[in-house]
Tab-separated table of C-alpha atoms and ligand atoms in Angstrom:
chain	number	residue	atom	x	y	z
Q	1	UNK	CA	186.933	68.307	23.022
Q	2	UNK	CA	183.859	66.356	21.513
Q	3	UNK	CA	184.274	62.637	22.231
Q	4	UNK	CA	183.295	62.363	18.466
Q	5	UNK	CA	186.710	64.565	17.526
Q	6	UNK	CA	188.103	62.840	19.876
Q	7	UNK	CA	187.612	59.401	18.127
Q	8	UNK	CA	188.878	61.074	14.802
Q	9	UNK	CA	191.993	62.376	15.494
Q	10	UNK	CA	192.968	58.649	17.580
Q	11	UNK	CA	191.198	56.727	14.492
Q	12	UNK	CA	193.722	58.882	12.417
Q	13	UNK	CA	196.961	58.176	14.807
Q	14	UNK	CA	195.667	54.378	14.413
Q	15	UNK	CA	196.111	54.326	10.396
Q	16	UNK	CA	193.067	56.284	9.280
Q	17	UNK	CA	190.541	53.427	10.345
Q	18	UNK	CA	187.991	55.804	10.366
Q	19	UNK	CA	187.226	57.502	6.631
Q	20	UNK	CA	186.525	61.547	7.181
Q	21	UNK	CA	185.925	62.163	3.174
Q	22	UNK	CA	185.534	60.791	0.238
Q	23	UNK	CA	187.895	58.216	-0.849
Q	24	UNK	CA	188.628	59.216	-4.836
Q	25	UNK	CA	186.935	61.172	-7.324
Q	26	UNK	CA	183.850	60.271	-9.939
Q	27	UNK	CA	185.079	59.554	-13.572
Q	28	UNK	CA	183.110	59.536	-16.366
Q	29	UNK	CA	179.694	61.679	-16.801
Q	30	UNK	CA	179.817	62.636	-13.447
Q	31	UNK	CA	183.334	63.729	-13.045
Q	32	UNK	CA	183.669	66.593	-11.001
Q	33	UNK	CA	180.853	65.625	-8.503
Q	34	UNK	CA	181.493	67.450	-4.769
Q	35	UNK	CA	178.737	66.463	-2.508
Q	36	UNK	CA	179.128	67.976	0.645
Q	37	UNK	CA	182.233	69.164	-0.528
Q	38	UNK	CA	184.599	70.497	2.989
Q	39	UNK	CA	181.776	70.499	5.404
Q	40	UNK	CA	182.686	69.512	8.487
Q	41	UNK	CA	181.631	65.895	8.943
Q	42	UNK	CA	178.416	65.053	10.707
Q	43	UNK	CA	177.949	61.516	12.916
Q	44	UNK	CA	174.348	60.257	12.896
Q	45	UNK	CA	173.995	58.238	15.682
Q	46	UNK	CA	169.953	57.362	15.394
Q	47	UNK	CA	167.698	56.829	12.261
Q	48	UNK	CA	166.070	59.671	12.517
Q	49	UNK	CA	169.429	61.708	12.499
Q	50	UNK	CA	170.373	60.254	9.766
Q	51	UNK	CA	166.864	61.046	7.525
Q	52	UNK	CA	167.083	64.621	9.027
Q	53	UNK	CA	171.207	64.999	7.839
Q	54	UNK	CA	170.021	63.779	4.200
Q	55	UNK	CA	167.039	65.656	4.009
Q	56	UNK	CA	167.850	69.180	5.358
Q	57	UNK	CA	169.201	71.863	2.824
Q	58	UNK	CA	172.790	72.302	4.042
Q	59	UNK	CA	175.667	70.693	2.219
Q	60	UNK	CA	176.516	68.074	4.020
Q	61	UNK	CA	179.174	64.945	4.442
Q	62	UNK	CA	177.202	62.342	6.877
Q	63	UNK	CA	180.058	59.683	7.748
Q	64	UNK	CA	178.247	55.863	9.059
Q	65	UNK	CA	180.001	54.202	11.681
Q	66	UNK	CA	177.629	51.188	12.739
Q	67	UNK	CA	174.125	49.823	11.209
Q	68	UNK	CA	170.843	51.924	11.029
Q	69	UNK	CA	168.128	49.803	10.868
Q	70	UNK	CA	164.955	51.304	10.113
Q	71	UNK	CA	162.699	47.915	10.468
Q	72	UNK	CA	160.063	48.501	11.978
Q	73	UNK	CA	160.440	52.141	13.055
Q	74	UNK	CA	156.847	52.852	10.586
Q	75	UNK	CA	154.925	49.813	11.263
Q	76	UNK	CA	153.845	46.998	9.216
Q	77	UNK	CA	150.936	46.677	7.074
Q	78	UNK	CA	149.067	43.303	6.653
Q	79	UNK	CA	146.640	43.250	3.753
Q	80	UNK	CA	145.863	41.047	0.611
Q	81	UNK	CA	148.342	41.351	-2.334
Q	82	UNK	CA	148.865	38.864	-5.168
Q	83	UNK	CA	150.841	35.602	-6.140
Q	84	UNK	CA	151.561	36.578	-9.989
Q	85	UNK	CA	154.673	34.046	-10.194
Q	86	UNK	CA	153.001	31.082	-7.950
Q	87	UNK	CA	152.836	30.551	-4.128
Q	88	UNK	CA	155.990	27.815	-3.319
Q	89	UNK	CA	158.137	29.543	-0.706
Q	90	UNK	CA	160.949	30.742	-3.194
Q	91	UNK	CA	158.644	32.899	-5.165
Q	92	UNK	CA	158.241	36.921	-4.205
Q	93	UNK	CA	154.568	37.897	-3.569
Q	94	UNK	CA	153.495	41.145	-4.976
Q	95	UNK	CA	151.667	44.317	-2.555
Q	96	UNK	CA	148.943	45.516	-3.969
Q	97	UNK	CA	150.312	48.589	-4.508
Q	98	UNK	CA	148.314	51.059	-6.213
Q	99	UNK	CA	145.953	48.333	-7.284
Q	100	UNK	CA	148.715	46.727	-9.419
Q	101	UNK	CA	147.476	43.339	-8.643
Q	102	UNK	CA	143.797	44.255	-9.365
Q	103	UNK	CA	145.063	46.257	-12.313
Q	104	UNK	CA	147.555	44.323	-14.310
Q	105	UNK	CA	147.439	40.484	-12.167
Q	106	UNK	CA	143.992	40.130	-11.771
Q	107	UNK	CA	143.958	36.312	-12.796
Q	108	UNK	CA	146.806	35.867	-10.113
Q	109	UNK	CA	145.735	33.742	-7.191
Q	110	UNK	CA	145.558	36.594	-4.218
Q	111	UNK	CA	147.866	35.757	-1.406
Q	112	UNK	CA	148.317	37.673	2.543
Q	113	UNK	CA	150.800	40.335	2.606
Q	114	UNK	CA	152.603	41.387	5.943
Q	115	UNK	CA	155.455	44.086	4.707
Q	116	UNK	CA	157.554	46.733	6.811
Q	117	UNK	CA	156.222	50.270	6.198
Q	118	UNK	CA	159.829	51.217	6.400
Q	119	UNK	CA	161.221	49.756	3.344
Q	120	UNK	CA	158.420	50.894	0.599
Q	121	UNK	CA	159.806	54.540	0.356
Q	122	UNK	CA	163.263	55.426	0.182
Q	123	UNK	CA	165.023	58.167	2.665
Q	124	UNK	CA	165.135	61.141	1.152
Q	125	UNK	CA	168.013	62.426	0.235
Q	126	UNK	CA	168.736	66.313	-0.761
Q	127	UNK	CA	171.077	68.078	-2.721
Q	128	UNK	CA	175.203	68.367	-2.029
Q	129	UNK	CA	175.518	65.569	0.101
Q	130	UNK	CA	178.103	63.204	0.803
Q	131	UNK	CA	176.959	59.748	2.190
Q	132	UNK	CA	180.152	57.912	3.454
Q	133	UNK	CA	180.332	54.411	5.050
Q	134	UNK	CA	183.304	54.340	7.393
Q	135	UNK	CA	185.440	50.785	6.927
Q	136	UNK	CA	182.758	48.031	6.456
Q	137	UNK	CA	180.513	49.339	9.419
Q	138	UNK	CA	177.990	52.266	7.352
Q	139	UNK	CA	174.704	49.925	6.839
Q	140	UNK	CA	171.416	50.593	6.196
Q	141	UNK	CA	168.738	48.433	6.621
Q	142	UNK	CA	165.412	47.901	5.433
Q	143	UNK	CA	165.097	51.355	3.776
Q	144	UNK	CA	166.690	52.475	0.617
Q	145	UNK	CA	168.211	55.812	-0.083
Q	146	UNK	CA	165.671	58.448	-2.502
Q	147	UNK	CA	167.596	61.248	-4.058
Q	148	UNK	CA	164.626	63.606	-4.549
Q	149	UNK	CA	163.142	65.737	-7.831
Q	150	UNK	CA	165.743	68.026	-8.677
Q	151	UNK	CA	168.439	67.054	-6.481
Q	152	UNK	CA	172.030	66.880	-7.094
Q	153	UNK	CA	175.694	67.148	-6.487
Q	154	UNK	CA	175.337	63.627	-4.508
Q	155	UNK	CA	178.230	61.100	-3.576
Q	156	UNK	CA	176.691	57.675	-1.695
Q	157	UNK	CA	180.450	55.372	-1.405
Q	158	UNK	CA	181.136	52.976	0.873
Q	159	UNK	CA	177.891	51.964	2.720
Q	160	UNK	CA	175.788	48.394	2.372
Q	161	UNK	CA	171.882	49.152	1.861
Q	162	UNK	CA	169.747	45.907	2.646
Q	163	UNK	CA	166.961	43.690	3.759
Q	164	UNK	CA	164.437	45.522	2.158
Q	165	UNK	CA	161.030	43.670	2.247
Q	166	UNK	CA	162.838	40.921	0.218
Q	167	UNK	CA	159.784	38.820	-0.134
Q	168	UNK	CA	157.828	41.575	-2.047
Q	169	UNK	CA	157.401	43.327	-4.752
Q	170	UNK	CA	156.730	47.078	-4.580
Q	171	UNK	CA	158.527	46.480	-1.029
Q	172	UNK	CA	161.167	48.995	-1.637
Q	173	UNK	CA	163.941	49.810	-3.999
Q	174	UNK	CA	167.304	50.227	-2.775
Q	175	UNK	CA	168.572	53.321	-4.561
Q	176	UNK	CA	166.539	55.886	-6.528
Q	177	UNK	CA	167.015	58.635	-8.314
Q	178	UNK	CA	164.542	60.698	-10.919
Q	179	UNK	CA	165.491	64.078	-12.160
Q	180	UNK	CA	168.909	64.904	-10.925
Q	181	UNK	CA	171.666	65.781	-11.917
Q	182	UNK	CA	175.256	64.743	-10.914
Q	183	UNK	CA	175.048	61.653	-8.522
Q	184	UNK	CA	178.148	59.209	-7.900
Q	185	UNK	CA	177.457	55.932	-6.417
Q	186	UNK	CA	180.511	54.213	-5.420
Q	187	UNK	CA	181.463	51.092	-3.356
Q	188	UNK	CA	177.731	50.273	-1.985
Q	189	UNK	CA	176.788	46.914	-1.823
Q	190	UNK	CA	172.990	46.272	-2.043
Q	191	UNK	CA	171.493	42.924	-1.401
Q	192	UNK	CA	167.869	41.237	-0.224
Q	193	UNK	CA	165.687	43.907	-1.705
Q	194	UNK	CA	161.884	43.362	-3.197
Q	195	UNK	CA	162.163	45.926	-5.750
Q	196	UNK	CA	164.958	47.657	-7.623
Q	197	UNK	CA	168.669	47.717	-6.654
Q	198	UNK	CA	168.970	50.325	-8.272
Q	199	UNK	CA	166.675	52.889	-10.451
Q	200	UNK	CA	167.043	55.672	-12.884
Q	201	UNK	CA	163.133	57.045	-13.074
Q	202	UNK	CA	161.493	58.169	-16.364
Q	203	UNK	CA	162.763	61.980	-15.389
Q	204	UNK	CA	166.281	63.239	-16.291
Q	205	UNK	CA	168.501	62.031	-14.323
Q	206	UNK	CA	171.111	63.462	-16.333
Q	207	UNK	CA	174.924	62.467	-15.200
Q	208	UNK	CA	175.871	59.388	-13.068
Q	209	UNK	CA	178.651	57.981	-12.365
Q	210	UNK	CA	178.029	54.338	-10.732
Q	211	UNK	CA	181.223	52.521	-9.911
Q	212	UNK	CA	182.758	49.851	-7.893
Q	213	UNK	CA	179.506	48.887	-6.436
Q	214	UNK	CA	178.473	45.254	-5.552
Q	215	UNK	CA	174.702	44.433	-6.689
Q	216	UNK	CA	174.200	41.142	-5.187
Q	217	UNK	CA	171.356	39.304	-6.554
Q	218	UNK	CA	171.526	35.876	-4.326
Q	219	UNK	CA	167.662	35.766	-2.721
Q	220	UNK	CA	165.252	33.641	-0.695
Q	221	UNK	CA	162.255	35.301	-2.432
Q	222	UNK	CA	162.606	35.518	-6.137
Q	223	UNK	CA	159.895	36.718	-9.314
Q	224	UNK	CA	161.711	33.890	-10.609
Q	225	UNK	CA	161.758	31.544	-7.836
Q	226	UNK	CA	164.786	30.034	-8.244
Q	227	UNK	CA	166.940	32.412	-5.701
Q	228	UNK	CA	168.337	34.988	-8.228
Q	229	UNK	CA	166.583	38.175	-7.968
Q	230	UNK	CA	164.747	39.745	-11.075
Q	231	UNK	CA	164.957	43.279	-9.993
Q	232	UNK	CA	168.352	44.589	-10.691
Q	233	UNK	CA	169.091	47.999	-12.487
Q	234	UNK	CA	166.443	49.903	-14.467
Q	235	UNK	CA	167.713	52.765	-16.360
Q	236	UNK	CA	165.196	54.536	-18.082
Q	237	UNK	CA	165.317	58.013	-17.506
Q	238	UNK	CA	164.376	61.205	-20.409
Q	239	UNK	CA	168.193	62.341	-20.979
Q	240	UNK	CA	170.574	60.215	-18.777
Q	241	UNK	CA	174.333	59.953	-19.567
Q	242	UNK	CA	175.201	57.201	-17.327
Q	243	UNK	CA	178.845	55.324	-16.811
Q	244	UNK	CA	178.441	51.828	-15.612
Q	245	UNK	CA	182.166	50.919	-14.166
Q	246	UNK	CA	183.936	48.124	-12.305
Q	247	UNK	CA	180.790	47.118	-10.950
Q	248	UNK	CA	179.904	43.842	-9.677
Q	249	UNK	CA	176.702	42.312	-10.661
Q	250	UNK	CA	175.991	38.599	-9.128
Q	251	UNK	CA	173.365	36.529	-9.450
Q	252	UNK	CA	170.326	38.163	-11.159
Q	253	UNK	CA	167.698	36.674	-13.382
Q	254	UNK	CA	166.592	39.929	-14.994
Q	255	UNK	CA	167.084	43.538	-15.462
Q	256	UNK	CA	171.052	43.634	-15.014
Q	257	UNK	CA	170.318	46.000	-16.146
Q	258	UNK	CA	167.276	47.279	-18.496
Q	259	UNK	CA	168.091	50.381	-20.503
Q	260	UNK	CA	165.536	52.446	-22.753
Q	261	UNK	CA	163.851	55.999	-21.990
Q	262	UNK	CA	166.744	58.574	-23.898
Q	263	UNK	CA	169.925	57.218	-22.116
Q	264	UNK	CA	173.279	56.782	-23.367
Q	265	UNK	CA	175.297	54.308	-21.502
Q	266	UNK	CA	178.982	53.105	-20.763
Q	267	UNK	CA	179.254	49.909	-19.564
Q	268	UNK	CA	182.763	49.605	-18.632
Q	269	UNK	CA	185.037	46.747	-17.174
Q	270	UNK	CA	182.610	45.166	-14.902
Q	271	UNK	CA	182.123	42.160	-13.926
Q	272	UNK	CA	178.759	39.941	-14.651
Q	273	UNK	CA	178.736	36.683	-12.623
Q	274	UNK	CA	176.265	33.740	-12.665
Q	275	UNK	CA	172.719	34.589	-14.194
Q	276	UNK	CA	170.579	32.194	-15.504
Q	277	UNK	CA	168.186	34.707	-17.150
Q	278	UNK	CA	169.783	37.754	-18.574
Q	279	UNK	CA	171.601	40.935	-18.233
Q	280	UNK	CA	170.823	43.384	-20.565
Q	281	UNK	CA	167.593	44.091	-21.604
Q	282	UNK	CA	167.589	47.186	-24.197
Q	283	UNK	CA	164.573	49.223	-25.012
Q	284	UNK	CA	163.922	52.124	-27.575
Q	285	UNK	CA	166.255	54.804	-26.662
Q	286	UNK	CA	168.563	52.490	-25.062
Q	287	UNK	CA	172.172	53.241	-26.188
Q	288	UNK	CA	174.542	51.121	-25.020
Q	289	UNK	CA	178.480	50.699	-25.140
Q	290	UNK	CA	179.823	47.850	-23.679
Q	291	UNK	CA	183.322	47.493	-23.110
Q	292	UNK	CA	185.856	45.224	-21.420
Q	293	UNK	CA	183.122	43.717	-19.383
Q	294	UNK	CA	183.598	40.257	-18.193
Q	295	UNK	CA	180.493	38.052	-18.490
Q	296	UNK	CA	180.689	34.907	-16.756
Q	297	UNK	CA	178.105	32.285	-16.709
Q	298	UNK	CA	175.089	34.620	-17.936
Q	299	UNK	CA	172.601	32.683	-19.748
Q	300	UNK	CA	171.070	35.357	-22.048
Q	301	UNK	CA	174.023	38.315	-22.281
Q	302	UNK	CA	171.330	40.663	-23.941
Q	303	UNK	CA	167.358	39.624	-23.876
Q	304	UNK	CA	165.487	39.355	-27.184
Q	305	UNK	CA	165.623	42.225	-29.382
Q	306	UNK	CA	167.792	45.457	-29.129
Q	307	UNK	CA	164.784	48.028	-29.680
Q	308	UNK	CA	167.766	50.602	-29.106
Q	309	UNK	CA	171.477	50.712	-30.358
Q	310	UNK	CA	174.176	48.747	-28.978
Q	311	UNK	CA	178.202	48.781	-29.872
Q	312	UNK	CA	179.704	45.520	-28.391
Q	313	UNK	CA	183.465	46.687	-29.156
Q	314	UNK	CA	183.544	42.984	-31.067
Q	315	UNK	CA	187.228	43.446	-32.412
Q	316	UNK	CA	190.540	45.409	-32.509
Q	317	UNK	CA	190.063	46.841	-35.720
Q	318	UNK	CA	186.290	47.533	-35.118
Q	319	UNK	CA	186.630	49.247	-31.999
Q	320	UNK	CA	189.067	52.171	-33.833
Q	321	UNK	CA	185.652	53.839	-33.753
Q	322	UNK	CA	185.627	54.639	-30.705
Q	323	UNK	CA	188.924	56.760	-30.583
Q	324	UNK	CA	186.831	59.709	-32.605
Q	325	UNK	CA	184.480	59.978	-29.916
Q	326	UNK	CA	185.625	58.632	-26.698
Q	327	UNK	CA	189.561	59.301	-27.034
Q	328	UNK	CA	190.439	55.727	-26.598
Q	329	UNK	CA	190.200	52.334	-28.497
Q	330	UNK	CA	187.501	50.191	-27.297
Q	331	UNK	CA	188.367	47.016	-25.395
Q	332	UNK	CA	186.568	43.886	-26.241
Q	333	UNK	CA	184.361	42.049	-23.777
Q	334	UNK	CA	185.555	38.856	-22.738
Q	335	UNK	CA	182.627	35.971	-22.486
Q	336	UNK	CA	182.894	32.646	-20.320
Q	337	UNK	CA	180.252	30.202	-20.908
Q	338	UNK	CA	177.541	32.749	-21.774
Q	339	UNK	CA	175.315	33.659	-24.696
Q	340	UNK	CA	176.063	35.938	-27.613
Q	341	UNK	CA	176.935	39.643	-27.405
Q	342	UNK	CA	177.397	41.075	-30.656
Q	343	UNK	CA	175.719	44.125	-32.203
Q	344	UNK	CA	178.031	46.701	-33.591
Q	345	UNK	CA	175.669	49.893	-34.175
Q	346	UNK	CA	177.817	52.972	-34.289
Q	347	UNK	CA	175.473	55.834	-35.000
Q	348	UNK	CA	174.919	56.565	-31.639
Q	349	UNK	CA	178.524	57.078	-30.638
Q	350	UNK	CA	178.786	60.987	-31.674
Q	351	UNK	CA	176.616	61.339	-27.989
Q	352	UNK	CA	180.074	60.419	-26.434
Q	353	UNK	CA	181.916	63.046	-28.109
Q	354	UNK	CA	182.656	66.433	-25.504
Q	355	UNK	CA	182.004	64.358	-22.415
Q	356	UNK	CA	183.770	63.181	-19.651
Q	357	UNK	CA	184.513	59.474	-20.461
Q	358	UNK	CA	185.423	56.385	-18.300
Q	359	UNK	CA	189.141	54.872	-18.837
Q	360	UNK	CA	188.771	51.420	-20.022
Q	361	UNK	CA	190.875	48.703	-19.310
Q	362	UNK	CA	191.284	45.365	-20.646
Q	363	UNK	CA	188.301	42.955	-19.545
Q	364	UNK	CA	191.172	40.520	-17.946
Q	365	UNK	CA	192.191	43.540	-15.668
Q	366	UNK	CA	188.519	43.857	-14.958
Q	367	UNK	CA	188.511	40.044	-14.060
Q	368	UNK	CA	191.084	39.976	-11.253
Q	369	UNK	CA	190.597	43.241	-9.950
Q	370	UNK	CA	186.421	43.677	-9.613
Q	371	UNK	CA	185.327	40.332	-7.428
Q	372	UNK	CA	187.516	41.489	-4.753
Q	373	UNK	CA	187.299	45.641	-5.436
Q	374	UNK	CA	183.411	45.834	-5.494
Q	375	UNK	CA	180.870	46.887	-2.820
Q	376	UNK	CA	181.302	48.365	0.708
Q	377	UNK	CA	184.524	47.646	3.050
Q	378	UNK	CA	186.912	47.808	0.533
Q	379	UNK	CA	188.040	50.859	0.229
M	401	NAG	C1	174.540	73.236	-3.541
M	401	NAG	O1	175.795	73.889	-3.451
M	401	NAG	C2	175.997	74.863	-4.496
M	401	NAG	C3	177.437	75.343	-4.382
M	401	NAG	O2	177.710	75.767	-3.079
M	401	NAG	C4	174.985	75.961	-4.333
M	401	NAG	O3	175.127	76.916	-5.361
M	401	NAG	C5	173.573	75.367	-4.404
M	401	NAG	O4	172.623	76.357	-4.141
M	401	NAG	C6	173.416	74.234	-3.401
M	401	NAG	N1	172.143	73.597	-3.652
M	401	NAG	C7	171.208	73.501	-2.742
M	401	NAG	C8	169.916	72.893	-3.180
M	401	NAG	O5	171.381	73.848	-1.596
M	402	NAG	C1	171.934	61.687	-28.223
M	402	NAG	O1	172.051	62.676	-29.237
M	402	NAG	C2	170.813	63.066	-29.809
M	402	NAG	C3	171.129	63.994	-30.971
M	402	NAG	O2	171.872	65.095	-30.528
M	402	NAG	C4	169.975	63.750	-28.738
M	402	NAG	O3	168.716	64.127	-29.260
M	402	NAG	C5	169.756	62.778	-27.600
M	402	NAG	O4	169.064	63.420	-26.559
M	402	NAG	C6	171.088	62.254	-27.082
M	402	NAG	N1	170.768	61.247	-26.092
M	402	NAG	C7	171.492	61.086	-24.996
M	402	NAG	C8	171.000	60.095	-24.019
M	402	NAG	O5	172.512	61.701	-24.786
């Protein structure tokens, strides 16, 4: 028998320590997402088993059991980037990355750049997978996961992704996808990254489901210097129906996320905690609906104008709307010393009608239950 069998069927006699499959299923726009569907589970046990696992063309599910850390496994690359936010030691430096800093920071004082080659593109990761972290031991470090053009079918639960080039911008984003189709991220917590938690690229990314996920903001290098991270969830793909739930986001400054591009998306009973910048930020073609969210302690709940549409779910009788084209009554948000949230557009609510659409539950559900539901090791 294969020791790694072995280990399975004693981790199963032991209480089912070790997690063979995925844990749930997607709801919302991605409902019905398989990834690697029955294939017989595969254990990486080096980095470069792990890239090959997520990057060959057989369905796959890939189950972590201890840390891959990818530091240093591509180099490092000292060179001359910029200092566009100021050079105290709380401040992220930027890399020069395609000339950004000549191109768009040029009055920026320049400033020496030593980054990890590792962390500035993400693993690649192929269609029909499923990425599963088993108990609180699946983490990946300094490298962030890259669902490739055209990819999908994809469940990522349960695994941390971190320490990725922190002190930099362009150092790396955490999780990317641009054109898919079908992606569930559930249960990851992501923390210490230069770049993007999380991003939704100017492609189609089409249906997500992101849920139960911890996006923890709390930095030693920050664009705003001031330890809360900037970079925190861009969505702004061509035609992206994307539902936002139970998620816990702690601790930005910015981004938390930005929505524009054509995408349509349900915010649902998460959980914002401790920003002094703001969350939303809502561009044209931004459509938001926010429901039984808790925001707690967020500065600016939605940044300057909405050059999109946004439906708050402001009150009972308001939120009958909703029951046309979502099958349920909105919940309200509930708001604890934070700034205003309340725009009420409604045109853009037809887009939910004939999808697959998150339950909501009150925001005080969302309260008790997220803080200690969200992120990797809790499922
Ligand atoms: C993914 O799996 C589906 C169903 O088995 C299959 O039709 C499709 O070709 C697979 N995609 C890739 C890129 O292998
Ligand atoms: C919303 O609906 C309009 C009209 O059908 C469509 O053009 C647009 O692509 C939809 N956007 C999204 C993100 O679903």
């Amino acid at each position: 028998m294969k020791i790694q069998a072995l280990i399975t069927i004693l981790a199963s006699y032991a209480g089912g320590a070790i997690a063979v499959g995925v844990s749930g299923a997607a709801e919302g726009f991605a409902k019905g997402v398989t990834g690697g569907g029955s294939a017989t589970a595969v254990y990486p046990s080096t980095t470069d088993e792990l890239v090959s696992y997520l990057g060959d063309s057989s369905a796959r599910v890939i189950v972590l059991t201890k840390t891959f850390d990818f530091r240093g496994t591509e180099g490092t690359t000292t060179g001359t980037g910029c200092a566009p936010w100021g050079t105290a030691s709380a401040c992220q430096l930027a890399i020069n990355q395609n000339s950004w800093c000549d191109n768009y920071q040029s009055s920026a004082p320049s400033a020496s750049v030593s980054y990890d080659n590792a962390g500035v593109l993400g693993i690649t990761v192929k269609s029909n997978k499923s990425l599963i972290g088993s108990g609180s031991s699946g983490v990946i470090k300094g490298k962030g996961l890259r669902i490739v053009s055209g990819a999908s079918n994809i469940i990522i639960q349960n695994i941390a992704i971190t320490d990725i080039n922190e002190k930099y911008v362009w150092g790396g984003d955490a999780l990317t996808l641009n054109d898919a189709d079908m992606v569930w991220i559930d249960h990851v917590t992501t923390a210490r990254i230069g770049r993007q938690h999380l991003v939704l690229g100017t492609s189609a990314s089409n249906r997500v489901t992101i849920s139960n996920n911890y996006f923890n903001g709390v930095t030693s290098y920050s664009a705003t210097c001031d330890g809360y991270a900037y970079w925190g969830i861009y969505f702004t793909g061509s035609n992206d129906l994307i539902t936002l739930k139970g998620n816990y986001i702690y601790h930005f400054s910015g981004r938390s996320p930005k929505v524009q591009g054509n995408t349509l998306l349900h915010a649902v009973n998460n959980y914002w905690y401790d920003s002094n910048g703001h969350a939303f930020e809502i561009g044209s073609g931004g459509y938001v609906l926010a429901e039984g969210n808790v925001f707690q302690n967020i500065a600016t709940v939605v940044e300057g104008t909405v050059e999109g549409q946004l439906f708050t779910s402001p009150d009972s009788s308001t939120n009958q709307i909703c029951s046309t084209y979502l099958g349920h009554v909105c919940q309200v948000n509930g708001l604890g010393s934070s700034g205003p949230f309340e725009q009420s557009d409604t045109s853009f609510l037809v887009n939910f009608s004939g999808k697959n659409i998150a339950s909501a539950d009150s925001y005080s559900v969302a309260q008790s239950s997220v803080p200690s539901n969200a992120g990797q090791g809790k499922i």
